């Protein structure tokens, strides 16, 4: 059932172009319009969004915050479920509460959802398991259609969560008049090109394998990203520590000089996730600060970024070009592949890492 792959995780990484395509097709009508089930979400009376989840699903929420705020102009709060539930935050009128969970059974996320019952205007969940508790207890459940995810490390669920959340953000922007029809159609068209781009990104596998043999020697790794690449830096670090047991931390690039740069020396690989976009130059200057302290930089970028990065970079991993808005979906792949190949090089149990369960049903 691993379909010829050595691990479920490898199979699930490779499935992403196809399941992402399935998820997008499910939510797009014949004319390319966004069709959410159950009458969709009425964003005209929503004044803020609160998003709650754990682990990788939380990082999907963090990414969606960039999209919803930027596209729809709606303020978004993102919370870790275990913090949210005990903090008991006020839920102002007009709050749309969104819960993201692959399994739909995560105890803290379910408790956070129950806290919002009777408080939030509407409770929406984004789940992979359609008949799960979280799906059942929400007003509207949006399935991500990733198919069964067996590996403990979440991979295809993350990219499918991102796809569904991107569509929700675009729909919110449309309803609130924040996007004209032509721009909206262009974004949807861009989103439709993502499965093909993910497919092209998978070709980086053998190169990642070579780099991973070096990463496997490290005992600490830093991931940096700016803007919507910041959650991806956190995701890269989470994946790496989860399956390779290498200590890894993700930081917003701009936070580097506020503390973490003290960790940098030539034994700490620093993985910089930086597609060539309007923030690229800022990230390059953070990268140079790392290199000036002897840090070994692995730059994950596109061909334009690689051409402009300058000298001194230890390794460059070149990703296909992608529309700026949706680069987080694409950069999930190098994050996953780096963790996967490093874990394989170390010989750890990739699909069943120690101390972890696929579904965390106890708090
Ligand atoms: O089933 P859920 O999406 O609610 O699970 C949330 C986290 O436990 C999960 O994403 C975890 O962080 C993964 N193992 C990360 O790869």
Short mmCIF file of C-alpha atoms and ligand atoms in Angstrom, two decimals:
data_model
loop_
_atom_site.label_atom_id
_atom_site.label_comp_id
_atom_site.label_asym_id
_atom_site.label_seq_id
_atom_site.Cartn_x
_atom_site.Cartn_y
_atom_site.Cartn_z
CA UNK A 1 0.00 0.00 0.00
CA UNK A 2 3.07 2.23 -0.04
CA UNK A 3 2.74 2.10 -3.82
CA UNK A 4 6.39 1.21 -4.37
CA UNK A 5 7.69 3.96 -2.06
CA UNK A 6 9.95 3.21 0.90
CA UNK A 7 7.75 5.16 3.29
CA UNK A 8 4.20 6.45 3.45
CA UNK A 9 5.66 9.92 3.84
CA UNK A 10 7.46 9.64 0.49
CA UNK A 11 4.26 8.43 -1.16
CA UNK A 12 2.23 11.22 0.42
CA UNK A 13 4.76 13.87 -0.64
CA UNK A 14 4.63 12.55 -4.21
CA UNK A 15 0.83 12.49 -4.24
CA UNK A 16 0.57 16.23 -3.68
CA UNK A 17 0.22 17.40 -7.29
CA UNK A 18 -2.69 15.04 -7.78
CA UNK A 19 -4.54 15.59 -4.49
CA UNK A 20 -4.06 19.34 -4.73
CA UNK A 21 -5.69 19.18 -8.16
CA UNK A 22 -8.57 17.15 -6.68
CA UNK A 23 -9.10 19.68 -3.89
CA UNK A 24 -9.12 22.62 -6.30
CA UNK A 25 -11.48 20.91 -8.76
CA UNK A 26 -13.86 20.09 -5.91
CA UNK A 27 -14.29 23.76 -5.02
CA UNK A 28 -14.29 25.27 -8.50
CA UNK A 29 -17.37 25.39 -10.72
CA UNK A 30 -17.45 24.99 -14.49
CA UNK A 31 -16.88 28.69 -15.04
CA UNK A 32 -13.94 28.71 -12.61
CA UNK A 33 -16.03 30.25 -9.83
CA UNK A 34 -15.49 29.23 -6.19
CA UNK A 35 -18.26 26.97 -4.91
CA UNK A 36 -18.26 26.18 -1.20
CA UNK A 37 -20.72 23.57 0.07
CA UNK A 38 -23.73 24.28 2.29
CA UNK A 39 -24.35 27.74 0.89
CA UNK A 40 -20.76 28.76 1.66
CA UNK A 41 -19.65 31.40 4.14
CA UNK A 42 -21.31 34.84 4.25
CA UNK A 43 -18.33 37.16 4.63
CA UNK A 44 -20.33 40.35 4.28
CA UNK A 45 -21.27 40.30 7.97
CA UNK A 46 -17.99 38.97 9.30
CA UNK A 47 -15.75 41.55 10.97
CA UNK A 48 -12.89 39.29 12.04
CA UNK A 49 -11.67 35.74 11.69
CA UNK A 50 -10.19 33.64 14.45
CA UNK A 51 -8.31 30.53 13.36
CA UNK A 52 -7.38 27.76 15.77
CA UNK A 53 -5.36 24.55 15.30
CA UNK A 54 -2.30 22.57 16.41
CA UNK A 55 1.05 21.73 14.82
CA UNK A 56 1.19 21.80 11.05
CA UNK A 57 -2.50 22.70 10.81
CA UNK A 58 -1.70 25.76 12.94
CA UNK A 59 0.99 26.71 10.44
CA UNK A 60 -1.56 26.42 7.62
CA UNK A 61 -3.68 28.93 9.59
CA UNK A 62 -0.70 31.25 9.99
CA UNK A 63 -0.20 31.19 6.23
CA UNK A 64 -3.90 31.81 5.60
CA UNK A 65 -3.73 34.90 7.83
CA UNK A 66 -1.46 36.53 5.23
CA UNK A 67 -3.94 35.68 2.47
CA UNK A 68 -7.16 36.69 4.23
CA UNK A 69 -5.73 39.95 5.54
CA UNK A 70 -4.06 40.86 2.27
CA UNK A 71 -6.84 39.81 -0.10
CA UNK A 72 -10.01 40.45 1.89
CA UNK A 73 -8.80 43.12 4.33
CA UNK A 74 -10.26 41.16 7.24
CA UNK A 75 -8.31 41.00 10.50
CA UNK A 76 -7.30 37.45 11.42
CA UNK A 77 -6.16 36.05 14.76
CA UNK A 78 -4.39 32.72 14.79
CA UNK A 79 -4.13 30.65 17.93
CA UNK A 80 -2.68 27.39 19.12
CA UNK A 81 -5.69 25.38 20.32
CA UNK A 82 -4.21 24.42 23.70
CA UNK A 83 -3.59 28.12 24.48
CA UNK A 84 -6.86 29.39 23.09
CA UNK A 85 -9.05 27.00 25.06
CA UNK A 86 -7.63 27.90 28.47
CA UNK A 87 -7.11 31.59 27.76
CA UNK A 88 -10.83 31.80 27.08
CA UNK A 89 -10.52 34.85 24.82
CA UNK A 90 -13.43 37.21 24.20
CA UNK A 91 -15.18 36.43 20.92
CA UNK A 92 -16.61 39.71 19.59
CA UNK A 93 -19.81 39.75 17.55
CA UNK A 94 -19.12 39.10 13.89
CA UNK A 95 -16.35 36.58 14.54
CA UNK A 96 -15.99 33.72 12.12
CA UNK A 97 -14.19 30.85 13.88
CA UNK A 98 -12.17 28.48 11.69
CA UNK A 99 -10.71 25.20 12.97
CA UNK A 100 -8.18 23.32 10.88
CA UNK A 101 -7.40 19.66 11.56
CA UNK A 102 -6.28 16.80 9.38
CA UNK A 103 -7.72 14.13 11.66
CA UNK A 104 -10.65 16.18 12.93
CA UNK A 105 -10.09 14.50 16.32
CA UNK A 106 -7.37 16.62 17.95
CA UNK A 107 -8.56 17.06 21.54
CA UNK A 108 -7.42 20.66 22.03
CA UNK A 109 -8.83 21.80 18.69
CA UNK A 110 -12.16 20.14 19.45
CA UNK A 111 -12.27 21.79 22.89
CA UNK A 112 -11.50 25.17 21.31
CA UNK A 113 -14.34 24.63 18.84
CA UNK A 114 -16.73 23.82 21.67
CA UNK A 115 -15.67 27.00 23.45
CA UNK A 116 -16.74 28.97 20.35
CA UNK A 117 -20.18 27.35 20.20
CA UNK A 118 -22.76 30.00 21.03
CA UNK A 119 -20.06 32.69 20.94
CA UNK A 120 -18.83 32.84 17.34
CA UNK A 121 -21.12 33.89 14.52
CA UNK A 122 -20.26 30.76 12.59
CA UNK A 123 -18.00 27.76 13.09
CA UNK A 124 -16.21 26.45 10.02
CA UNK A 125 -13.81 23.54 9.95
CA UNK A 126 -11.24 22.51 7.39
CA UNK A 127 -10.70 18.78 7.81
CA UNK A 128 -9.36 15.77 5.98
CA UNK A 129 -11.54 13.20 7.74
CA UNK A 130 -15.04 14.24 6.71
CA UNK A 131 -16.85 12.16 9.33
CA UNK A 132 -14.69 13.36 12.25
CA UNK A 133 -15.85 15.01 15.50
CA UNK A 134 -14.61 18.44 14.44
CA UNK A 135 -16.43 18.19 11.11
CA UNK A 136 -19.64 17.03 12.80
CA UNK A 137 -19.64 19.74 15.42
CA UNK A 138 -19.04 22.65 13.06
CA UNK A 139 -21.70 24.63 11.17
CA UNK A 140 -19.85 24.04 7.94
CA UNK A 141 -17.10 21.50 7.24
CA UNK A 142 -14.81 21.98 4.26
CA UNK A 143 -13.08 18.71 3.33
CA UNK A 144 -9.56 19.01 1.97
CA UNK A 145 -9.76 15.73 0.00
CA UNK A 146 -6.14 14.77 0.57
CA UNK A 147 -6.99 11.08 1.01
CA UNK A 148 -5.79 9.01 3.96
CA UNK A 149 -2.57 10.40 5.44
CA UNK A 150 -0.66 7.64 7.24
CA UNK A 151 2.76 9.17 7.92
CA UNK A 152 2.82 10.93 11.29
CA UNK A 153 4.44 13.92 9.61
CA UNK A 154 1.69 15.85 7.87
CA UNK A 155 2.51 16.59 4.23
CA UNK A 156 -0.28 16.38 1.67
CA UNK A 157 -2.83 17.49 4.27
CA UNK A 158 -0.85 20.72 4.71
CA UNK A 159 -0.81 21.63 1.01
CA UNK A 160 -4.49 20.74 0.64
CA UNK A 161 -5.36 22.79 3.74
CA UNK A 162 -3.51 25.69 2.11
CA UNK A 163 -5.42 25.24 -1.15
CA UNK A 164 -8.81 25.27 0.59
CA UNK A 165 -7.84 28.23 2.77
CA UNK A 166 -6.60 30.14 -0.29
CA UNK A 167 -10.00 29.61 -1.91
CA UNK A 168 -11.75 30.77 1.28
CA UNK A 169 -9.56 33.92 1.27
CA UNK A 170 -10.36 34.60 -2.39
CA UNK A 171 -14.07 34.06 -1.77
CA UNK A 172 -13.97 36.44 1.20
CA UNK A 173 -12.23 39.05 -0.94
CA UNK A 174 -14.83 38.67 -3.70
CA UNK A 175 -17.78 39.02 -1.36
CA UNK A 176 -16.31 42.06 0.33
CA UNK A 177 -15.60 43.76 -2.99
CA UNK A 178 -11.87 43.74 -2.31
CA UNK A 179 -11.04 42.02 -5.61
CA UNK A 180 -12.42 42.85 -9.04
CA UNK A 181 -13.62 39.97 -11.21
CA UNK A 182 -10.60 40.04 -13.52
CA UNK A 183 -8.04 39.90 -10.69
CA UNK A 184 -10.03 37.21 -8.92
CA UNK A 185 -10.12 35.08 -12.08
CA UNK A 186 -6.38 35.59 -12.52
CA UNK A 187 -5.70 34.41 -8.95
CA UNK A 188 -7.89 31.35 -9.45
CA UNK A 189 -6.07 30.59 -12.67
CA UNK A 190 -2.75 30.95 -10.83
CA UNK A 191 -3.96 28.55 -8.17
CA UNK A 192 -4.86 26.04 -10.86
CA UNK A 193 -1.28 26.04 -12.09
CA UNK A 194 0.02 24.98 -8.66
CA UNK A 195 -0.34 21.18 -9.09
CA UNK A 196 1.92 21.37 -12.17
CA UNK A 197 4.43 23.48 -10.27
CA UNK A 198 4.42 21.04 -7.34
CA UNK A 199 5.13 18.30 -9.82
CA UNK A 200 8.12 20.22 -11.14
CA UNK A 201 9.32 20.85 -7.56
CA UNK A 202 9.38 17.11 -6.88
CA UNK A 203 12.25 16.89 -9.36
CA UNK A 204 14.43 18.50 -6.66
CA UNK A 205 14.35 15.17 -4.77
CA UNK A 206 17.80 13.84 -5.75
CA UNK A 207 19.46 17.22 -5.11
CA UNK A 208 17.77 17.42 -1.70
CA UNK A 209 19.05 13.94 -0.96
CA UNK A 210 22.64 15.12 -1.46
CA UNK A 211 22.14 18.19 0.72
CA UNK A 212 20.38 16.10 3.36
CA UNK A 213 23.47 13.94 3.85
CA UNK A 214 25.19 17.09 5.16
CA UNK A 215 22.20 18.21 7.21
CA UNK A 216 22.14 14.82 8.88
CA UNK A 217 25.50 15.70 10.49
CA UNK A 218 24.14 18.85 12.14
CA UNK A 219 22.78 18.99 15.64
CA UNK A 220 21.03 22.33 15.18
CA UNK A 221 19.40 23.86 12.11
CA UNK A 222 17.76 27.27 11.70
CA UNK A 223 15.03 28.07 9.18
CA UNK A 224 14.35 31.67 8.17
CA UNK A 225 11.51 33.19 6.18
CA UNK A 226 9.80 36.54 5.77
CA UNK A 227 6.14 37.31 5.07
CA UNK A 228 4.20 34.21 4.13
CA UNK A 229 7.50 32.30 4.09
CA UNK A 230 7.72 32.73 7.87
CA UNK A 231 5.12 30.02 8.60
CA UNK A 232 6.95 27.85 6.05
CA UNK A 233 10.19 28.32 7.99
CA UNK A 234 8.34 27.10 11.09
CA UNK A 235 6.94 24.17 9.12
CA UNK A 236 10.42 23.24 7.83
CA UNK A 237 11.75 23.24 11.40
CA UNK A 238 8.77 21.26 12.74
CA UNK A 239 9.11 18.60 10.04
CA UNK A 240 12.86 18.28 10.53
CA UNK A 241 12.76 17.90 14.31
CA UNK A 242 9.75 15.60 14.17
CA UNK A 243 11.27 12.93 11.96
CA UNK A 244 15.06 13.40 12.05
CA UNK A 245 15.28 14.42 15.75
CA UNK A 246 17.64 17.24 14.81
CA UNK A 247 17.01 20.34 16.86
CA UNK A 248 15.56 22.93 14.48
CA UNK A 249 13.96 26.34 14.95
CA UNK A 250 12.16 28.58 12.53
CA UNK A 251 12.33 32.36 12.80
CA UNK A 252 10.98 35.35 10.96
CA UNK A 253 14.07 36.63 9.11
CA UNK A 254 13.74 40.04 10.71
CA UNK A 255 13.93 38.51 14.20
CA UNK A 256 17.40 37.10 13.57
CA UNK A 257 19.28 40.03 15.03
CA UNK A 258 17.02 40.06 18.08
CA UNK A 259 18.59 36.93 19.49
CA UNK A 260 18.92 33.83 17.32
CA UNK A 261 21.96 35.11 15.41
CA UNK A 262 23.94 34.37 18.57
CA UNK A 263 23.54 30.68 17.71
CA UNK A 264 25.14 31.00 14.28
CA UNK A 265 28.54 29.47 13.59
CA UNK A 266 29.86 27.15 10.90
CA UNK A 267 28.23 24.10 12.46
CA UNK A 268 24.67 25.46 12.19
CA UNK A 269 23.10 25.21 8.74
CA UNK A 270 20.69 28.10 8.14
CA UNK A 271 17.95 27.31 5.65
CA UNK A 272 16.55 30.45 4.06
CA UNK A 273 13.20 30.10 2.29
CA UNK A 274 13.11 33.04 -0.10
CA UNK A 275 11.39 33.08 -3.47
CA UNK A 276 12.26 36.15 -5.51
CA UNK A 277 9.55 38.58 -4.45
CA UNK A 278 9.27 42.10 -3.06
CA UNK A 279 10.79 40.93 0.24
CA UNK A 280 13.74 39.13 -1.35
CA UNK A 281 16.32 41.89 -0.86
CA UNK A 282 15.50 42.13 2.83
CA UNK A 283 15.97 38.41 3.27
CA UNK A 284 19.25 38.49 1.33
CA UNK A 285 20.59 41.05 3.76
CA UNK A 286 19.63 38.77 6.69
CA UNK A 287 21.38 35.96 4.85
CA UNK A 288 24.53 38.03 4.51
CA UNK A 289 24.50 38.69 8.24
CA UNK A 290 24.47 34.92 8.74
CA UNK A 291 27.31 34.36 6.26
CA UNK A 292 29.41 37.13 7.84
CA UNK A 293 29.35 35.05 11.04
CA UNK A 294 30.51 31.92 9.28
CA UNK A 295 26.99 30.48 8.93
CA UNK A 296 26.33 27.88 6.24
CA UNK A 297 23.35 29.10 4.22
CA UNK A 298 21.11 26.82 2.22
CA UNK A 299 19.04 29.14 0.07
CA UNK A 300 15.72 27.78 -1.20
CA UNK A 301 14.64 30.12 -3.97
CA UNK A 302 13.76 30.32 -7.66
CA UNK A 303 16.09 30.93 -10.60
CA UNK A 304 15.85 34.74 -10.29
CA UNK A 305 16.63 34.52 -6.59
CA UNK A 306 19.57 32.20 -7.25
CA UNK A 307 20.96 34.64 -9.82
CA UNK A 308 20.72 37.59 -7.42
CA UNK A 309 21.80 35.96 -4.18
CA UNK A 310 25.48 36.79 -4.59
CA UNK A 311 28.48 34.81 -3.40
CA UNK A 312 29.03 32.88 -0.25
CA UNK A 313 25.90 30.75 -0.18
CA UNK A 314 26.72 27.18 0.88
CA UNK A 315 23.99 25.49 -1.22
CA UNK A 316 21.15 26.72 -3.40
CA UNK A 317 18.00 24.73 -4.01
CA UNK A 318 16.18 26.10 -7.03
CA UNK A 319 12.39 25.81 -7.07
CA UNK A 320 10.16 26.44 -10.09
CA UNK A 321 8.74 29.94 -10.46
CA UNK A 322 5.31 30.46 -8.94
CA UNK A 323 2.79 33.28 -8.60
CA UNK A 324 3.91 35.22 -5.53
CA UNK A 325 0.66 34.78 -3.62
CA UNK A 326 0.78 31.00 -3.73
CA UNK A 327 4.49 30.34 -3.19
CA UNK A 328 3.76 28.93 0.31
CA UNK A 329 2.02 25.96 -1.32
CA UNK A 330 5.09 25.27 -3.44
CA UNK A 331 7.69 25.82 -0.70
CA UNK A 332 5.99 23.22 1.49
CA UNK A 333 7.68 20.65 -0.76
CA UNK A 334 11.32 21.53 -0.11
CA UNK A 335 10.47 21.77 3.62
CA UNK A 336 9.08 18.23 3.52
CA UNK A 337 11.77 16.80 1.24
CA UNK A 338 14.61 18.20 3.35
CA UNK A 339 13.14 16.63 6.48
CA UNK A 340 12.39 13.36 4.73
CA UNK A 341 15.81 12.83 3.17
CA UNK A 342 17.61 13.92 6.34
CA UNK A 343 15.60 11.42 8.37
CA UNK A 344 16.34 8.69 5.82
CA UNK A 345 20.06 9.57 5.96
CA UNK A 346 19.92 9.30 9.76
CA UNK A 347 17.98 6.04 9.64
CA UNK A 348 15.15 7.18 11.91
CA UNK A 349 11.63 5.77 11.74
CA UNK A 350 10.19 8.22 9.22
CA UNK A 351 6.54 7.18 9.34
CA UNK A 352 6.35 6.46 13.07
CA UNK A 353 8.73 8.88 14.78
CA UNK A 354 9.36 8.23 18.45
CA UNK A 355 7.02 9.74 21.05
CA UNK A 356 4.49 10.94 18.47
CA UNK A 357 0.97 9.85 17.53
CA UNK A 358 -0.78 10.58 14.27
CA UNK A 359 -3.82 11.89 16.03
CA UNK A 360 -3.48 13.62 19.40
CA UNK A 361 -6.78 12.79 21.05
CA UNK A 362 -5.61 13.50 24.59
CA UNK A 363 -4.66 17.00 25.68
O1 LIG B 1 -4.98 16.10 12.98
P1 LIG B 1 -4.52 17.50 13.21
O2 LIG B 1 -4.32 18.26 11.96
O3 LIG B 1 -5.43 18.26 14.16
O4 LIG B 1 -3.12 17.38 13.90
C1 LIG B 1 -2.43 18.50 14.34
C2 LIG B 1 -1.00 18.18 14.68
O5 LIG B 1 -0.95 17.18 15.67
C3 LIG B 1 -0.19 17.71 13.47
O6 LIG B 1 -0.24 18.63 12.42
C4 LIG B 1 1.28 17.46 13.84
O7 LIG B 1 1.88 18.68 14.19
C5 LIG B 1 2.00 16.78 12.69
N1 LIG B 1 2.57 15.55 13.13
C6 LIG B 1 3.09 17.64 12.07
O8 LIG B 1 3.70 17.02 11.00
#
